[in-house]
Coordinates of C-alpha atoms in Angstrom, one line a residue:
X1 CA 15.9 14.9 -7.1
X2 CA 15.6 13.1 -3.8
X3 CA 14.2 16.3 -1.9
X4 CA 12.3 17.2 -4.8
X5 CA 10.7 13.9 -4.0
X6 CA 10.3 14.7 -0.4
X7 CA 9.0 18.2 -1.3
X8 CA 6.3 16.8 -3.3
X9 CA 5.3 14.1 -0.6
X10 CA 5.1 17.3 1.9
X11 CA 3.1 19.2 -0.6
X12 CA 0.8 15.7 -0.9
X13 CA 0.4 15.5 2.7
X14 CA -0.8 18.8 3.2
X15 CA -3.5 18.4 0.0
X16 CA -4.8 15.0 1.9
X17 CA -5.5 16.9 5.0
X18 CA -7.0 20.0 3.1
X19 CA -9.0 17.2 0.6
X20 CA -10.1 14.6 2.9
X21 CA -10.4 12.4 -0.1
X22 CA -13.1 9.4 0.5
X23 CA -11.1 5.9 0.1
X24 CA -13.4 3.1 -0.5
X25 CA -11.5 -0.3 1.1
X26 CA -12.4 -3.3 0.4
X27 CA -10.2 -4.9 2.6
X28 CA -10.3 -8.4 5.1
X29 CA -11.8 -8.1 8.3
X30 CA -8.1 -8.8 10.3
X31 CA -7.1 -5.2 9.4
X32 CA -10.2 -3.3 8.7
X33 CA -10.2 -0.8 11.8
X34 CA -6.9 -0.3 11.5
X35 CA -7.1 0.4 7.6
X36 CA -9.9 3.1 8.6
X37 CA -8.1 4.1 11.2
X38 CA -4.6 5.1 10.1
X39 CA -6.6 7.0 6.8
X40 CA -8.1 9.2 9.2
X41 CA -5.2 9.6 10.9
X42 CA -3.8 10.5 7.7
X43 CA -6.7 12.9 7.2
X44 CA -8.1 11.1 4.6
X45 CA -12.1 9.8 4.9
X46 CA -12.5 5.8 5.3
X47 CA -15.5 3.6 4.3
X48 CA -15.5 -0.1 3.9
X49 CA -18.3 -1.1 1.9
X50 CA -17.7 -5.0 0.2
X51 CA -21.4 -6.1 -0.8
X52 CA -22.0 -6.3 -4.2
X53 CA -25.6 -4.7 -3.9
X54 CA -23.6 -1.1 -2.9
X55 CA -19.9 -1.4 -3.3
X56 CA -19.8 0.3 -7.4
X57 CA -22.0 2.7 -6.1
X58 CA -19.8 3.2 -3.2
X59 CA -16.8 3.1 -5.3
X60 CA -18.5 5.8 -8.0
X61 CA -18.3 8.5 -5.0
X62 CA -14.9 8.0 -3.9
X63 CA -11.5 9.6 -4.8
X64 CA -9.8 6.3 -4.1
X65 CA -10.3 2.6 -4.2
X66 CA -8.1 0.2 -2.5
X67 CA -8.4 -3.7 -2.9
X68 CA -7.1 -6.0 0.2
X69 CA -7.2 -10.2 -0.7
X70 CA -6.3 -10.5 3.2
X71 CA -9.1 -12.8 4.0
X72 CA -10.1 -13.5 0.2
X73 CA -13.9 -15.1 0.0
X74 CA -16.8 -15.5 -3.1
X75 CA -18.4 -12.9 -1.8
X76 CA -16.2 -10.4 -1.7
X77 CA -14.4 -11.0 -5.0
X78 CA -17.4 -10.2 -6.9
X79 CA -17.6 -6.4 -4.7
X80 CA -13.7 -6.4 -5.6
X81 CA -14.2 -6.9 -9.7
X82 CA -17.2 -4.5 -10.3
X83 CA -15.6 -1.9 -8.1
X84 CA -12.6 -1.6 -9.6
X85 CA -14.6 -1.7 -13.2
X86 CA -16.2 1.5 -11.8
X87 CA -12.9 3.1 -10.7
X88 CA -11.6 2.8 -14.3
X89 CA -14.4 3.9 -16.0
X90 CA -14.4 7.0 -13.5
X91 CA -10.2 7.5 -14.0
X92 CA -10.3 6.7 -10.3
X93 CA -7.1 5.1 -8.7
X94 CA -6.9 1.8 -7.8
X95 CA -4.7 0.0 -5.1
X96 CA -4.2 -3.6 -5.2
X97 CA -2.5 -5.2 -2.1
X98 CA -2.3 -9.1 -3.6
X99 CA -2.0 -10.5 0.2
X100 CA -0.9 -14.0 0.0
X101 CA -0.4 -14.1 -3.9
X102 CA 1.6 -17.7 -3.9
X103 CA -0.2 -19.4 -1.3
X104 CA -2.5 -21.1 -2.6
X105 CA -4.3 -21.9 -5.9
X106 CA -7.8 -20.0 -5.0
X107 CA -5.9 -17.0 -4.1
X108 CA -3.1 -17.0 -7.1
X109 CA -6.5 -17.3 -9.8
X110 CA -8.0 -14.5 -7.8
X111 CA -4.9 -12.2 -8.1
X112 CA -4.5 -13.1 -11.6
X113 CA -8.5 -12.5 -12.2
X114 CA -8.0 -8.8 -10.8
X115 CA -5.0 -8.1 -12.7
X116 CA -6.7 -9.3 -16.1
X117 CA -10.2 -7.7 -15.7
X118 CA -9.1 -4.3 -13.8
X119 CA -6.5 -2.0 -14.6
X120 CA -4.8 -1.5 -11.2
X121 CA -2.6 1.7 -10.9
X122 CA -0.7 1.0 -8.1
X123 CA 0.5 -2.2 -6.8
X124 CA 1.5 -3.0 -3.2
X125 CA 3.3 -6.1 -1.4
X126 CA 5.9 -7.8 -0.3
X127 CA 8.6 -9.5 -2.3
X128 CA 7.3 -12.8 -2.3
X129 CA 4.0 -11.3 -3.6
X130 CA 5.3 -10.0 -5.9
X131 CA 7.9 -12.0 -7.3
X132 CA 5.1 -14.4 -7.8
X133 CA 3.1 -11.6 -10.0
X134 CA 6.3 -11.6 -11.3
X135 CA 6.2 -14.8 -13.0
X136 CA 9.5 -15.9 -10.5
X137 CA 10.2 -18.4 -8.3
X138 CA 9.0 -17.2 -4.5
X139 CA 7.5 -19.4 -1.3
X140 CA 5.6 -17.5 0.9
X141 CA 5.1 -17.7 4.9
X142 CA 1.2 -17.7 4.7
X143 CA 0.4 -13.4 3.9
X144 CA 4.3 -12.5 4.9
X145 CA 7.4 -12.9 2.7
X146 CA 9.5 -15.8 3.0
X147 CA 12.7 -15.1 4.9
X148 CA 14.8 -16.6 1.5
X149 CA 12.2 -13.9 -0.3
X150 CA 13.3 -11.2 1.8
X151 CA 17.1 -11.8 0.9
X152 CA 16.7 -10.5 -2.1
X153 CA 18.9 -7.9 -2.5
X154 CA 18.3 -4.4 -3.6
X155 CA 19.5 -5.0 -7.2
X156 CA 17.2 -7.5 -7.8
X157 CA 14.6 -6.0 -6.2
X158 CA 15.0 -2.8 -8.5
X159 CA 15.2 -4.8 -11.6
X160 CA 11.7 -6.7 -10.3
X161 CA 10.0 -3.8 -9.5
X162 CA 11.0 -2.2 -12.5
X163 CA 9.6 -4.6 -15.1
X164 CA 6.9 -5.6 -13.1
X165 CA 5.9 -1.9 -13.6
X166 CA 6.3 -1.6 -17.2
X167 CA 4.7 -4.9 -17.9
X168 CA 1.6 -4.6 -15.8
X169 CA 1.7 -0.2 -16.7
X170 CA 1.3 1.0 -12.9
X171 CA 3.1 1.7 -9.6
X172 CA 4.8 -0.8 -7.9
X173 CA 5.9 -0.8 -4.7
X174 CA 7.7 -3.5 -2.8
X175 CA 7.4 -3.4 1.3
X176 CA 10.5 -5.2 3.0
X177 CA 13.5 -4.0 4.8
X178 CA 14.4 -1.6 2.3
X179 CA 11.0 -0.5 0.0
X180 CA 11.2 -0.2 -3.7
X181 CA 9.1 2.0 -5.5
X182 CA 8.8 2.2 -9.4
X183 CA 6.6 3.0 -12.5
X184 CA 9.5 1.4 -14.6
X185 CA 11.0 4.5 -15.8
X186 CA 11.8 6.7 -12.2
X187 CA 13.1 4.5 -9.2
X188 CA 13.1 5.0 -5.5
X189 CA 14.4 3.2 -2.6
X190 CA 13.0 4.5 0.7
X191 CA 14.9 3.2 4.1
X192 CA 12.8 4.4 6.6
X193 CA 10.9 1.9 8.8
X194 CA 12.0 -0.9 11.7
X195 CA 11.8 -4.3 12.1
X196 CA 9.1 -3.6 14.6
X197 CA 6.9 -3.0 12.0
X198 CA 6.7 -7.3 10.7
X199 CA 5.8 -8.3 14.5
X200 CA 2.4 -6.0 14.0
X201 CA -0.6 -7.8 11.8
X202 CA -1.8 -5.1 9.3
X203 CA 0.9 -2.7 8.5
X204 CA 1.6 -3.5 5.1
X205 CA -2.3 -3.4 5.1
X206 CA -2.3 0.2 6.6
X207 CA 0.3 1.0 3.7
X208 CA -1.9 0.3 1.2
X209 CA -4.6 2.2 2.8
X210 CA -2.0 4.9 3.1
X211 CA -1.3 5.1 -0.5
X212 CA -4.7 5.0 -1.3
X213 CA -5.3 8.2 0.9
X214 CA -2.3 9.8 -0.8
X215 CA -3.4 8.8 -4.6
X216 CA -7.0 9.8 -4.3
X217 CA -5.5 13.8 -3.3
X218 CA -3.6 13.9 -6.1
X219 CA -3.0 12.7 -9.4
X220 CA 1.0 11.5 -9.3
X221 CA 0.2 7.8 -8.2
X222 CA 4.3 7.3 -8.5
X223 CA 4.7 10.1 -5.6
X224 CA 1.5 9.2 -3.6
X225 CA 2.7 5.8 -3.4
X226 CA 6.1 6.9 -1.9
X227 CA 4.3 9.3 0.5
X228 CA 2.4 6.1 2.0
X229 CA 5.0 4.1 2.2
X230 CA 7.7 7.2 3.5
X231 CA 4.6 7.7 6.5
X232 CA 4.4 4.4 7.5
X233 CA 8.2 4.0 7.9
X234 CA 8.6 7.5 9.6
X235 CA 5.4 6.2 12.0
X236 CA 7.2 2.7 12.7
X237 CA 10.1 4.9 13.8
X238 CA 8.8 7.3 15.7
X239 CA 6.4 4.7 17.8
X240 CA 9.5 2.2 18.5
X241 CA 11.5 5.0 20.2
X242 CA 8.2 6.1 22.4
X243 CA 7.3 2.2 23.4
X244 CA 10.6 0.7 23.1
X245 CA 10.2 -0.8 26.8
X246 CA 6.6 -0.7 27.1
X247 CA 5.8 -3.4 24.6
X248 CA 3.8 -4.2 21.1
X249 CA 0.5 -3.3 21.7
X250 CA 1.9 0.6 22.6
X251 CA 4.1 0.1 19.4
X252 CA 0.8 -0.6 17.1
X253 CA -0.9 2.8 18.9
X254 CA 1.8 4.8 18.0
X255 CA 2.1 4.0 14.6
X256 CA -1.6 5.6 14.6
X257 CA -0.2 9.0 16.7
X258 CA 2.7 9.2 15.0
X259 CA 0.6 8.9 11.9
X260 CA -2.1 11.7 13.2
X261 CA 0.9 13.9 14.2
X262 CA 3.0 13.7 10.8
X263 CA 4.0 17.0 9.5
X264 CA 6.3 18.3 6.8
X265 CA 9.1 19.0 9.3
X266 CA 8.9 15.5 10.6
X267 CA 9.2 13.9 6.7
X268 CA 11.6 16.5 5.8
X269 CA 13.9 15.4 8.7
X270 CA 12.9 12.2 8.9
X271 CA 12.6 11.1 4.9
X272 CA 15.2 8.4 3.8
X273 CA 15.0 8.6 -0.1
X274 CA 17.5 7.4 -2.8
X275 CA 17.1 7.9 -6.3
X276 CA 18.1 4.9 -8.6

């Protein structure tokens, strides 16, 4: 089953570069050119439109909207709400990346405002995120997971994911040192990545962006979310072992090359995916 999976994430890759699906991102302005950046890496087609006077319209034309509460504000949320109210009304995917969720009060009511009023299909973040959508006890570290967060282990991690999917009805994916993916029936864990990734700002933002890229070229959200998440691991990967010696700021450009460069003989070799 596990190169099934990494069959279909080739196959996905392949139909994103052929597609150039339109992902609308309303994202926080910490990440936002990398976000655009690493979709049209991808081969995907970026726009970042959050005012309320265009952003359904925006959101009507696109194959994908992702949702980023990075640098949550009132002016934003409203973009956020009626943007994802068009995205279900079209059967267009949404993305929700619930940066923060647990940090404070503003942002925990937003998150939970989202979740009630749109119908997110797949669901991004880190363990602490998303142990607090969760309902369980979590302390964040500002936007990154807690280190006693992190510790999780993969068993509990599984069984999080796995009913945080069937009670919210979408993708979830958890981001950490091993990723989880579930839509509370199938589960993955995917092992590809290094710890170089957590010293960048925006790559669990440029995962989201990823996924959103994946989901709007095709319709399994369970495999586009895994083929995000499998790209941004493989990327990490490949850029630590080119800039090792040189430093960070070559490590964050060659997440993007090694992003631009991805290939199905890359994932295929590359892909580290076990089947719960």
């Amino acid at each position: 089953m596990s190169k099934e999976i990494v069959k279909k994430v080739c196959e996905l890759l392949d139909d994103v570069r052929n597609k150039k699906p339109l992902v609308h991102n309303i994202t926080n302005y910490v990440t936002v050119n990398d976000c655009a950046n690493i979709l049209l890496a991808i081969g995907a087609s970026p726009i970042m439109a959050d005012d309320i006077k265009e952003s359904a319209d925006i959101t009507k034309i696109s194959n994908a909207l992702v949702i980023n509460i990075g640098t949550l504000n009132e002016r934003t949320i409203k973009s956020m709400i009626v943007s994802g109210k068009k995205a279900n009304e079209l059967n267009i995917p949404v993305v929700f990346d619930p940066v923060g969720a647990g940090a404070s009060e503003f942002r925990n009511s937003i998150t939970k405002k989202i979740l009630e009023e749109i119908k997110i299909n797949i669901l991004r973040g880190n363990m602490s995120e998303v142990k607090f959508i969760s309902g369980l006890k979590s302390t964040t570290k500002g936007v990154d997971a807690s280190e006693s967060d992190m510790k999780s282990g993969n068993e509990e991690g599984i069984n999080i994911a796995k009913n945080l999917a069937n009670k919210l009805n979408c993708i979830v994916a958890i981001t950490g040192i091993t990723d989880i993916v579930s839509d509370g029936e199938c589960t993955v864990m995917l092992e590809n990545g290094t710890k170089m990734l957590s010293n960048v700002t925006g790559t669990g933002c440029m995962s989201s962006a990823l996924i959103g890229g994946f989901c709007g070229a095709g319709n399994d959200y369970f495999i586009g979310a895994i083929a995000g998440i499998i790209s941004m691991g493989i990327a990490g990967e490949v850029s630590f072992e080119k800039s090792e010696k040189i430093g960070l700021g070559s490590f964050r450009v060659g997440i993007i090359d090694a992003i631009s460069n991805m290939n199905s003989d890359i994932i295929v070799n590359m892909a580290k995916v076990q089947e719960i």
